[in-house]
Amino acid sequence: MAEALLKPTMTLLARKAGVSTMTVSRALGGTGRIDPDTRSRIVQMATEAGYRPNSAARAMQTGKFHCVSLLLSTVDGRSTLPADLLRGVQEELLVRDMHLNVSMLPDEALVQKWGMPSALRRQMCDGLLINYTHAIPTKLAEAIRRHALPSVWLNNKQPRDAVYPDDFNAAVQLTEKLIAVGHRRIAYADFGHRLSDSPAYEHYSVTDRLRGYEHAMRGAGLMSMLVTRLEGPPASDSVGRSFNEVMALSNRPTAFVTYGISHVNGVAYSALQAGLRVPEDLSIVTFDAMIPKIISKEVSAMLVPNESIGRTAMAMLTARIQRAESAESVALPLEFHSGQTIAPPPGG
């Protein structure tokens, strides 16, 4: 068979380039001391020939798979993976010449030995990015500890080996923005979470955003006011009824801090129904990954740095793979977007 029809190997590339196999290995691996022009020529030849490196052989030589596994739950809402967070991970993988495996794991499979992710059972990767944001199955945490693979948690508030948004301080800052323009009666609206439940069953941001708001209010000598979804029928109107109930008070709020964009929509729609203008009669602020909009206005918000979370998590995991040392978790600050929904209180 003619050489041109053979599967390209380092030996064939070396013969064609007139260099040693070791030189080809160094050129394609980006290692060792080699003339830049020679390296460029070999890389171009390999690309044109359709050369694909043998990952198994590379792993045997280096003891590394140059691969990271991303663990996700199959339970809706437990492994939210924003596109910009994944983009940050991918950008860092490209820089490090690594690739990504994805493993979606049904929680019920964890009770079976075979149910462990293949990344853990066979150790086919160098490290794990764990995207279980809350309600972490005990058996999964035990499996990760038992297999001792370098791991980093995404968007999960762990004391070590985690990267997550600093929701507490973001809530403090957001509330202080309202206080700074004169608001003294500020409510916090969360219509979708079980605030009385154990934090383990809700994402940490549910608690941290509320606690940050309360901290800022106490610091200013102001009373907190929590507005949640009312129970009982009709369920479809529970947000409106909650809003109307608090707005009927003599000391009704002049501003709302809301958990997220769906909560903003609930407050804004209810305000519109009550004949209130945003922000002239009622200021509204929130948290989101992108600049949110209501009633053709950009909402004043703290923006979650998802892309930075992805990049920072990959950098942390790479350091763990290289040194096998646990690291303190990193809480990334959110960025304030001024928007168009903050104004001084009426008559202020």
mmCIF file of N, CA and C in Angstrom, residues 4 6 10 41 47 104 136 139 141 157 186 208 210 218 220 235 328:
data_model
loop_
_atom_site.group_PDB
_atom_site.id
_atom_site.type_symbol
_atom_site.label_atom_id
_atom_site.label_comp_id
_atom_site.label_asym_id
_atom_site.label_seq_id
_atom_site.Cartn_x
_atom_site.Cartn_y
_atom_site.Cartn_z
ATOM 1 N N ALA A 4 1.055 7.212 1.131
ATOM 2 C CA ALA A 4 0.061 8.270 1.216
ATOM 3 C C ALA A 4 -1.282 7.752 1.714
ATOM 4 N N LEU A 6 -1.560 5.235 3.947
ATOM 5 C CA LEU A 6 -1.428 4.731 5.298
ATOM 6 C C LEU A 6 -1.911 5.763 6.302
ATOM 7 N N MET A 10 3.652 9.117 13.722
ATOM 8 C CA MET A 10 4.835 9.940 13.965
ATOM 9 C C MET A 10 6.025 9.441 13.144
ATOM 10 N N ARG A 41 6.787 23.667 10.514
ATOM 11 C CA ARG A 41 6.736 22.815 9.313
ATOM 12 C C ARG A 41 6.131 21.449 9.638
ATOM 13 N N THR A 47 -1.040 18.365 10.032
ATOM 14 C CA THR A 47 -2.412 18.817 9.786
ATOM 15 C C THR A 47 -2.867 18.399 8.399
ATOM 16 N N MET A 104 -23.991 12.871 32.860
ATOM 17 C CA MET A 104 -25.248 13.191 33.536
ATOM 18 C C MET A 104 -25.643 11.995 34.384
ATOM 19 N N ILE A 136 -27.119 17.996 47.215
ATOM 20 C CA ILE A 136 -26.093 17.059 46.735
ATOM 21 C C ILE A 136 -26.325 15.681 47.344
ATOM 22 N N LYS A 139 -24.243 9.995 48.629
ATOM 23 C CA LYS A 139 -23.398 8.969 48.022
ATOM 24 C C LYS A 139 -22.470 9.532 46.948
ATOM 25 N N ALA A 141 -21.098 12.635 47.054
ATOM 26 C CA ALA A 141 -20.013 13.270 47.806
ATOM 27 C C ALA A 141 -19.059 12.217 48.359
ATOM 28 N N LYS A 157 -21.548 26.798 47.191
ATOM 29 C CA LYS A 157 -20.816 27.432 48.288
ATOM 30 C C LYS A 157 -20.255 26.376 49.235
ATOM 31 N N ILE A 186 -37.820 49.508 52.212
ATOM 32 C CA ILE A 186 -37.379 48.621 51.126
ATOM 33 C C ILE A 186 -37.802 47.195 51.461
ATOM 34 N N ASP A 208 -28.371 33.587 50.873
ATOM 35 C CA ASP A 208 -27.365 34.653 50.915
ATOM 36 C C ASP A 208 -27.900 35.991 50.427
ATOM 37 N N LEU A 210 -31.046 37.045 50.585
ATOM 38 C CA LEU A 210 -31.928 37.556 51.637
ATOM 39 C C LEU A 210 -31.112 38.066 52.823
ATOM 40 N N ARG A 218 -30.182 46.389 58.438
ATOM 41 C CA ARG A 218 -29.783 46.561 59.843
ATOM 42 C C ARG A 218 -28.698 47.607 59.975
ATOM 43 N N ALA A 220 -28.216 50.163 58.292
ATOM 44 C CA ALA A 220 -28.755 51.513 58.112
ATOM 45 C C ALA A 220 -29.834 51.838 59.152
ATOM 46 N N ALA A 235 -53.895 30.140 42.872
ATOM 47 C CA ALA A 235 -52.427 30.136 42.863
ATOM 48 C C ALA A 235 -51.857 31.079 41.811
ATOM 49 N N GLU A 328 -8.581 26.971 49.023
ATOM 50 C CA GLU A 328 -9.712 27.727 49.555
ATOM 51 C C GLU A 328 -10.649 28.120 48.416
#
